[in-house]
C-alpha cells in the first residue's frame, strides 16, 4: 500500500520561504508522476506543480518562478521549495503519486494522497 507523509509546513511572513517534504513508501512504480496540490478553506483543491519520473515538470502559473519541485530518489522524498511566499499561498498542501508518466496537476489523475501539511503566510 502506497503511503505519503508531508512535513515542513508552518507560519511565515509574506516574502519568506518554506520547504515542504513528502516521504513516499510502499510503491514499486518504475514510471510515475508526483505532484503537490493545495486547498484553501472554501476552495477547490488546485494543482501547484507536478513531476514525472523522466524529469518532466509542470507548474501552475501562480507559482512559476517562486516554487521549485525536486525529488531525491534514494530517499524516496519529494520536495517543494517555496520562496517569495504570499498570503494567497496559504492552504493545506498535499502530495500525491500515480503510476504513469503523465505529468499533470489535475487532482483526478492521482489516487494516492498524503494527509497534508498546513502553510500559513501572514502579511
Short mmCIF file of N, CA and C in Angstrom, two decimals:
data_model
loop_
_atom_site.label_atom_id
_atom_site.label_comp_id
_atom_site.label_asym_id
_atom_site.label_seq_id
_atom_site.Cartn_x
_atom_site.Cartn_y
_atom_site.Cartn_z
N UNK A 1 0.84 -1.19 0.00
CA UNK A 1 0.00 0.00 0.00
C UNK A 1 0.88 1.24 0.00
N UNK A 2 0.58 2.17 -0.91
CA UNK A 2 1.36 3.39 -1.01
C UNK A 2 1.00 4.33 0.15
N UNK A 3 2.03 4.90 0.73
CA UNK A 3 1.82 5.86 1.82
C UNK A 3 2.65 7.10 1.55
N UNK A 4 2.06 8.27 1.76
CA UNK A 4 2.74 9.54 1.58
C UNK A 4 2.59 10.36 2.86
N UNK A 5 3.66 10.97 3.28
CA UNK A 5 3.63 11.77 4.50
C UNK A 5 4.33 13.09 4.27
N UNK A 6 3.56 14.17 4.36
CA UNK A 6 4.10 15.51 4.16
C UNK A 6 4.59 16.10 5.48
N UNK A 7 5.54 17.01 5.37
CA UNK A 7 6.02 17.76 6.53
C UNK A 7 6.64 19.06 6.03
N UNK A 8 6.92 19.96 6.98
CA UNK A 8 7.61 21.19 6.63
C UNK A 8 6.74 22.43 6.60
N UNK A 9 5.44 22.24 6.79
CA UNK A 9 4.57 23.40 6.81
C UNK A 9 4.80 24.26 8.04
N UNK A 10 4.17 25.44 8.04
CA UNK A 10 4.30 26.34 9.17
C UNK A 10 3.76 27.70 8.84
N UNK A 11 4.05 28.65 9.70
CA UNK A 11 3.62 30.04 9.50
C UNK A 11 4.83 30.88 9.15
N UNK A 12 4.67 31.72 8.16
CA UNK A 12 5.79 32.54 7.70
C UNK A 12 5.26 33.88 7.21
N UNK A 13 6.07 34.89 7.37
CA UNK A 13 5.70 36.22 6.91
C UNK A 13 5.78 36.28 5.39
N UNK A 14 4.95 37.11 4.78
CA UNK A 14 4.99 37.29 3.34
C UNK A 14 6.41 37.65 2.89
N UNK A 15 6.82 37.03 1.79
CA UNK A 15 8.17 37.22 1.31
C UNK A 15 9.15 36.17 1.79
N UNK A 16 8.72 35.38 2.75
CA UNK A 16 9.58 34.35 3.31
C UNK A 16 9.55 33.07 2.51
N UNK A 17 10.20 32.03 3.05
CA UNK A 17 10.36 30.76 2.36
C UNK A 17 10.03 29.60 3.27
N UNK A 18 9.60 28.52 2.67
CA UNK A 18 9.40 27.25 3.35
C UNK A 18 9.77 26.13 2.39
N UNK A 19 10.19 25.00 2.95
CA UNK A 19 10.46 23.83 2.12
C UNK A 19 9.65 22.66 2.65
N UNK A 20 8.79 22.15 1.82
CA UNK A 20 7.96 21.01 2.18
C UNK A 20 8.62 19.72 1.72
N UNK A 21 8.39 18.66 2.48
CA UNK A 21 8.88 17.34 2.13
C UNK A 21 7.73 16.35 2.09
N UNK A 22 7.87 15.34 1.26
CA UNK A 22 6.87 14.28 1.17
C UNK A 22 7.61 12.96 1.01
N UNK A 23 7.55 12.14 2.06
CA UNK A 23 8.19 10.83 2.01
C UNK A 23 7.19 9.82 1.49
N UNK A 24 7.60 9.07 0.49
CA UNK A 24 6.73 8.09 -0.14
C UNK A 24 7.24 6.69 0.16
N UNK A 25 6.35 5.81 0.54
CA UNK A 25 6.75 4.44 0.81
C UNK A 25 5.70 3.47 0.26
N UNK A 26 6.11 2.23 0.09
CA UNK A 26 5.17 1.18 -0.30
C UNK A 26 4.83 1.12 -1.77
N UNK A 27 5.60 1.80 -2.61
CA UNK A 27 5.30 1.70 -4.04
C UNK A 27 6.52 1.19 -4.78
N UNK A 28 6.27 0.53 -5.91
CA UNK A 28 7.36 -0.01 -6.70
C UNK A 28 7.22 0.43 -8.16
N UNK A 29 6.64 1.61 -8.35
CA UNK A 29 6.44 2.08 -9.72
C UNK A 29 7.78 2.33 -10.39
N UNK A 30 7.95 1.87 -11.59
CA UNK A 30 9.16 2.21 -12.35
C UNK A 30 8.96 3.52 -13.07
N UNK A 31 7.75 3.80 -13.46
CA UNK A 31 7.42 5.10 -14.02
C UNK A 31 6.30 5.69 -13.18
N UNK A 32 6.36 6.98 -12.94
CA UNK A 32 5.40 7.58 -12.04
C UNK A 32 5.33 9.08 -12.27
N UNK A 33 4.30 9.65 -11.77
CA UNK A 33 4.18 11.09 -11.69
C UNK A 33 3.83 11.44 -10.25
N UNK A 34 4.35 12.55 -9.81
CA UNK A 34 4.09 13.04 -8.46
C UNK A 34 3.75 14.51 -8.54
N UNK A 35 3.05 15.00 -7.56
CA UNK A 35 2.63 16.40 -7.62
C UNK A 35 2.33 16.95 -6.24
N UNK A 36 2.37 18.25 -6.16
CA UNK A 36 1.92 18.98 -4.99
C UNK A 36 0.62 19.70 -5.35
N UNK A 37 -0.31 19.63 -4.40
CA UNK A 37 -1.59 20.32 -4.53
C UNK A 37 -1.81 21.16 -3.28
N UNK A 38 -2.76 22.07 -3.36
CA UNK A 38 -3.12 22.83 -2.17
C UNK A 38 -4.61 23.11 -2.17
N UNK A 39 -5.11 23.30 -0.98
CA UNK A 39 -6.53 23.59 -0.83
C UNK A 39 -6.72 24.57 0.31
N UNK A 40 -7.27 25.72 -0.02
CA UNK A 40 -7.59 26.73 0.98
C UNK A 40 -9.04 26.53 1.44
N UNK A 41 -9.38 26.99 2.62
CA UNK A 41 -10.75 26.83 3.12
C UNK A 41 -11.77 27.40 2.15
N UNK A 42 -12.79 26.60 1.83
CA UNK A 42 -13.84 27.06 0.95
C UNK A 42 -13.51 27.04 -0.53
N UNK A 43 -12.32 26.54 -0.85
CA UNK A 43 -11.91 26.50 -2.26
C UNK A 43 -11.63 25.07 -2.70
N UNK A 44 -11.62 24.87 -4.00
CA UNK A 44 -11.32 23.55 -4.53
C UNK A 44 -9.82 23.28 -4.46
N UNK A 45 -9.48 22.01 -4.44
CA UNK A 45 -8.08 21.63 -4.47
C UNK A 45 -7.49 22.01 -5.82
N UNK A 46 -6.32 22.64 -5.80
CA UNK A 46 -5.69 23.07 -7.04
C UNK A 46 -4.27 22.52 -7.15
N UNK A 47 -3.87 22.24 -8.36
CA UNK A 47 -2.53 21.75 -8.60
C UNK A 47 -1.51 22.87 -8.52
N UNK A 48 -0.39 22.55 -7.91
CA UNK A 48 0.70 23.52 -7.76
C UNK A 48 1.82 23.19 -8.74
N UNK A 49 2.31 21.97 -8.67
CA UNK A 49 3.40 21.55 -9.55
C UNK A 49 3.45 20.04 -9.59
N UNK A 50 3.79 19.50 -10.77
CA UNK A 50 3.95 18.06 -10.93
C UNK A 50 5.31 17.73 -11.50
N UNK A 51 5.73 16.48 -11.28
CA UNK A 51 6.98 15.99 -11.83
C UNK A 51 6.81 14.52 -12.13
N UNK A 52 7.37 14.08 -13.27
CA UNK A 52 7.29 12.68 -13.61
C UNK A 52 8.67 12.04 -13.49
N UNK A 53 8.70 10.73 -13.58
CA UNK A 53 9.96 10.02 -13.36
C UNK A 53 10.98 10.29 -14.45
N UNK A 54 10.57 10.85 -15.57
CA UNK A 54 11.53 11.21 -16.61
C UNK A 54 12.01 12.65 -16.45
N UNK A 55 11.59 13.31 -15.38
CA UNK A 55 12.06 14.66 -15.09
C UNK A 55 11.20 15.79 -15.60
N UNK A 56 10.15 15.46 -16.33
CA UNK A 56 9.25 16.49 -16.82
C UNK A 56 8.56 17.18 -15.64
N UNK A 57 8.46 18.50 -15.70
CA UNK A 57 7.77 19.24 -14.65
C UNK A 57 6.67 20.11 -15.27
N UNK A 58 5.71 20.42 -14.45
CA UNK A 58 4.61 21.30 -14.89
C UNK A 58 4.20 22.14 -13.70
N UNK A 59 4.26 23.46 -13.84
CA UNK A 59 3.96 24.39 -12.77
C UNK A 59 2.67 25.16 -13.06
N UNK A 60 1.93 25.42 -12.00
CA UNK A 60 0.82 26.35 -12.12
C UNK A 60 1.37 27.75 -12.34
N UNK A 61 0.68 28.56 -13.13
CA UNK A 61 1.16 29.90 -13.43
C UNK A 61 1.36 30.73 -12.16
N UNK A 62 0.54 30.49 -11.18
CA UNK A 62 0.58 31.29 -9.95
C UNK A 62 1.86 31.09 -9.14
N UNK A 63 2.60 30.01 -9.40
CA UNK A 63 3.79 29.74 -8.60
C UNK A 63 5.08 29.73 -9.43
N UNK A 64 4.97 29.88 -10.73
CA UNK A 64 6.16 29.86 -11.58
C UNK A 64 7.14 30.95 -11.13
N UNK A 65 8.41 30.55 -11.05
CA UNK A 65 9.44 31.49 -10.64
C UNK A 65 9.58 31.64 -9.14
N UNK A 66 8.64 31.09 -8.38
CA UNK A 66 8.71 31.18 -6.91
C UNK A 66 8.88 29.80 -6.26
N UNK A 67 8.24 28.81 -6.81
CA UNK A 67 8.27 27.46 -6.24
C UNK A 67 9.12 26.55 -7.13
N UNK A 68 9.79 25.58 -6.49
CA UNK A 68 10.60 24.61 -7.22
C UNK A 68 10.35 23.21 -6.67
N UNK A 69 10.02 22.29 -7.56
CA UNK A 69 9.83 20.91 -7.15
C UNK A 69 11.12 20.13 -7.41
N UNK A 70 11.40 19.17 -6.54
CA UNK A 70 12.55 18.31 -6.74
C UNK A 70 12.27 16.98 -6.04
N UNK A 71 13.08 15.99 -6.36
CA UNK A 71 12.91 14.69 -5.71
C UNK A 71 14.24 14.03 -5.49
N UNK A 72 14.32 13.30 -4.42
CA UNK A 72 15.51 12.53 -4.09
C UNK A 72 15.11 11.07 -4.18
N UNK A 73 15.51 10.41 -5.25
CA UNK A 73 15.07 9.02 -5.47
C UNK A 73 15.63 8.06 -4.42
N UNK A 74 16.82 8.34 -3.93
CA UNK A 74 17.40 7.44 -2.92
C UNK A 74 16.64 7.53 -1.61
N UNK A 75 16.12 8.71 -1.32
CA UNK A 75 15.37 8.89 -0.07
C UNK A 75 13.87 8.74 -0.27
N UNK A 76 13.44 8.51 -1.53
CA UNK A 76 12.01 8.41 -1.84
C UNK A 76 11.26 9.62 -1.30
N UNK A 77 11.82 10.78 -1.53
CA UNK A 77 11.26 12.01 -0.98
C UNK A 77 11.07 13.04 -2.07
N UNK A 78 9.92 13.68 -2.03
CA UNK A 78 9.57 14.77 -2.92
C UNK A 78 9.65 16.06 -2.13
N UNK A 79 10.16 17.13 -2.75
CA UNK A 79 10.31 18.40 -2.07
C UNK A 79 9.56 19.50 -2.83
N UNK A 80 9.22 20.54 -2.07
CA UNK A 80 8.68 21.75 -2.68
C UNK A 80 9.32 22.93 -1.98
N UNK A 81 10.22 23.59 -2.68
CA UNK A 81 10.84 24.81 -2.16
C UNK A 81 9.95 25.99 -2.56
N UNK A 82 9.49 26.72 -1.56
CA UNK A 82 8.58 27.84 -1.80
C UNK A 82 9.25 29.13 -1.34
N UNK A 83 9.49 30.01 -2.29
CA UNK A 83 10.10 31.31 -2.00
C UNK A 83 9.13 32.43 -2.31
N UNK A 84 9.43 33.60 -1.80
CA UNK A 84 8.60 34.79 -2.05
C UNK A 84 7.12 34.49 -1.78
N UNK A 85 6.87 33.89 -0.64
CA UNK A 85 5.51 33.48 -0.33
C UNK A 85 4.58 34.66 -0.17
N UNK A 86 3.33 34.44 -0.56
CA UNK A 86 2.30 35.47 -0.50
C UNK A 86 1.15 34.97 0.38
N UNK A 87 0.37 35.87 0.95
CA UNK A 87 -0.78 35.43 1.75
C UNK A 87 -1.71 34.49 0.99
N UNK A 88 -1.84 34.68 -0.31
CA UNK A 88 -2.71 33.82 -1.10
C UNK A 88 -2.16 32.41 -1.29
N UNK A 89 -0.94 32.16 -0.85
CA UNK A 89 -0.38 30.81 -0.86
C UNK A 89 -0.84 30.01 0.36
N UNK A 90 -1.52 30.66 1.29
CA UNK A 90 -1.99 29.98 2.48
C UNK A 90 -2.98 28.88 2.11
N UNK A 91 -2.68 27.66 2.56
CA UNK A 91 -3.51 26.50 2.23
C UNK A 91 -2.94 25.27 2.92
N UNK A 92 -3.71 24.19 2.84
CA UNK A 92 -3.18 22.88 3.19
C UNK A 92 -2.53 22.34 1.93
N UNK A 93 -1.31 21.87 2.07
CA UNK A 93 -0.55 21.36 0.93
C UNK A 93 -0.48 19.84 1.00
N UNK A 94 -0.77 19.21 -0.13
CA UNK A 94 -0.79 17.75 -0.22
C UNK A 94 0.15 17.28 -1.32
N UNK A 95 0.74 16.10 -1.12
CA UNK A 95 1.47 15.47 -2.22
C UNK A 95 0.69 14.24 -2.67
N UNK A 96 0.92 13.85 -3.91
CA UNK A 96 0.21 12.73 -4.49
C UNK A 96 1.12 12.01 -5.49
N UNK A 97 0.82 10.74 -5.75
CA UNK A 97 1.62 9.95 -6.68
C UNK A 97 0.70 9.07 -7.52
N UNK A 98 1.14 8.81 -8.75
CA UNK A 98 0.37 7.97 -9.66
C UNK A 98 1.37 7.20 -10.52
N UNK A 99 1.06 5.94 -10.87
CA UNK A 99 2.00 5.12 -11.64
C UNK A 99 1.82 5.33 -13.13
N UNK A 100 2.13 6.54 -13.57
CA UNK A 100 2.11 6.83 -15.00
C UNK A 100 3.12 7.93 -15.28
N UNK A 101 3.47 8.12 -16.53
CA UNK A 101 4.42 9.16 -16.91
C UNK A 101 3.73 10.46 -17.28
N UNK A 102 2.43 10.52 -17.14
CA UNK A 102 1.71 11.74 -17.49
C UNK A 102 1.94 12.77 -16.40
N UNK A 103 2.68 13.81 -16.72
CA UNK A 103 2.97 14.86 -15.75
C UNK A 103 1.83 15.87 -15.78
N UNK A 104 1.00 15.82 -14.80
CA UNK A 104 -0.17 16.69 -14.77
C UNK A 104 -0.42 17.20 -13.36
N UNK A 105 -1.16 18.29 -13.26
CA UNK A 105 -1.53 18.82 -11.95
C UNK A 105 -3.05 18.84 -11.81
N UNK A 106 -3.70 17.88 -12.46
CA UNK A 106 -5.13 17.68 -12.26
C UNK A 106 -5.33 16.67 -11.15
N UNK A 107 -6.04 17.00 -10.11
CA UNK A 107 -6.17 16.10 -8.96
C UNK A 107 -6.78 14.74 -9.30
N UNK A 108 -7.67 14.71 -10.29
CA UNK A 108 -8.34 13.45 -10.61
C UNK A 108 -7.40 12.41 -11.19
N UNK A 109 -6.20 12.82 -11.60
CA UNK A 109 -5.22 11.90 -12.16
C UNK A 109 -4.59 11.03 -11.08
N UNK A 110 -4.64 11.48 -9.84
CA UNK A 110 -3.90 10.84 -8.77
C UNK A 110 -4.83 10.09 -7.82
N UNK A 111 -4.35 8.93 -7.37
CA UNK A 111 -5.20 8.17 -6.44
C UNK A 111 -4.52 7.84 -5.12
N UNK A 112 -3.29 8.30 -4.91
CA UNK A 112 -2.62 8.10 -3.64
C UNK A 112 -2.22 9.46 -3.10
N UNK A 113 -2.69 9.78 -1.90
CA UNK A 113 -2.51 11.12 -1.33
C UNK A 113 -2.00 11.05 0.10
N UNK A 114 -1.29 12.11 0.48
CA UNK A 114 -0.92 12.27 1.88
C UNK A 114 -2.01 13.02 2.63
N UNK A 115 -1.78 13.23 3.92
CA UNK A 115 -2.75 13.89 4.77
C UNK A 115 -2.61 15.41 4.75
N UNK A 116 -1.51 15.90 4.25
CA UNK A 116 -1.33 17.33 4.11
C UNK A 116 -0.52 17.98 5.21
N UNK A 117 0.00 19.16 4.90
CA UNK A 117 0.72 19.99 5.86
C UNK A 117 0.29 21.43 5.63
N UNK A 118 0.01 22.14 6.72
CA UNK A 118 -0.55 23.48 6.63
C UNK A 118 0.53 24.53 6.42
N UNK A 119 0.27 25.41 5.46
CA UNK A 119 1.14 26.55 5.21
C UNK A 119 0.31 27.82 5.40
N UNK A 120 0.79 28.69 6.26
CA UNK A 120 0.11 29.95 6.52
C UNK A 120 1.08 31.10 6.28
N UNK A 121 0.68 32.02 5.43
CA UNK A 121 1.52 33.18 5.11
C UNK A 121 0.79 34.42 5.57
N UNK A 122 1.40 35.17 6.48
CA UNK A 122 0.76 36.37 7.01
C UNK A 122 1.49 37.61 6.51
N UNK A 123 0.71 38.68 6.37
CA UNK A 123 1.27 39.92 5.84
C UNK A 123 1.73 40.84 6.96
#
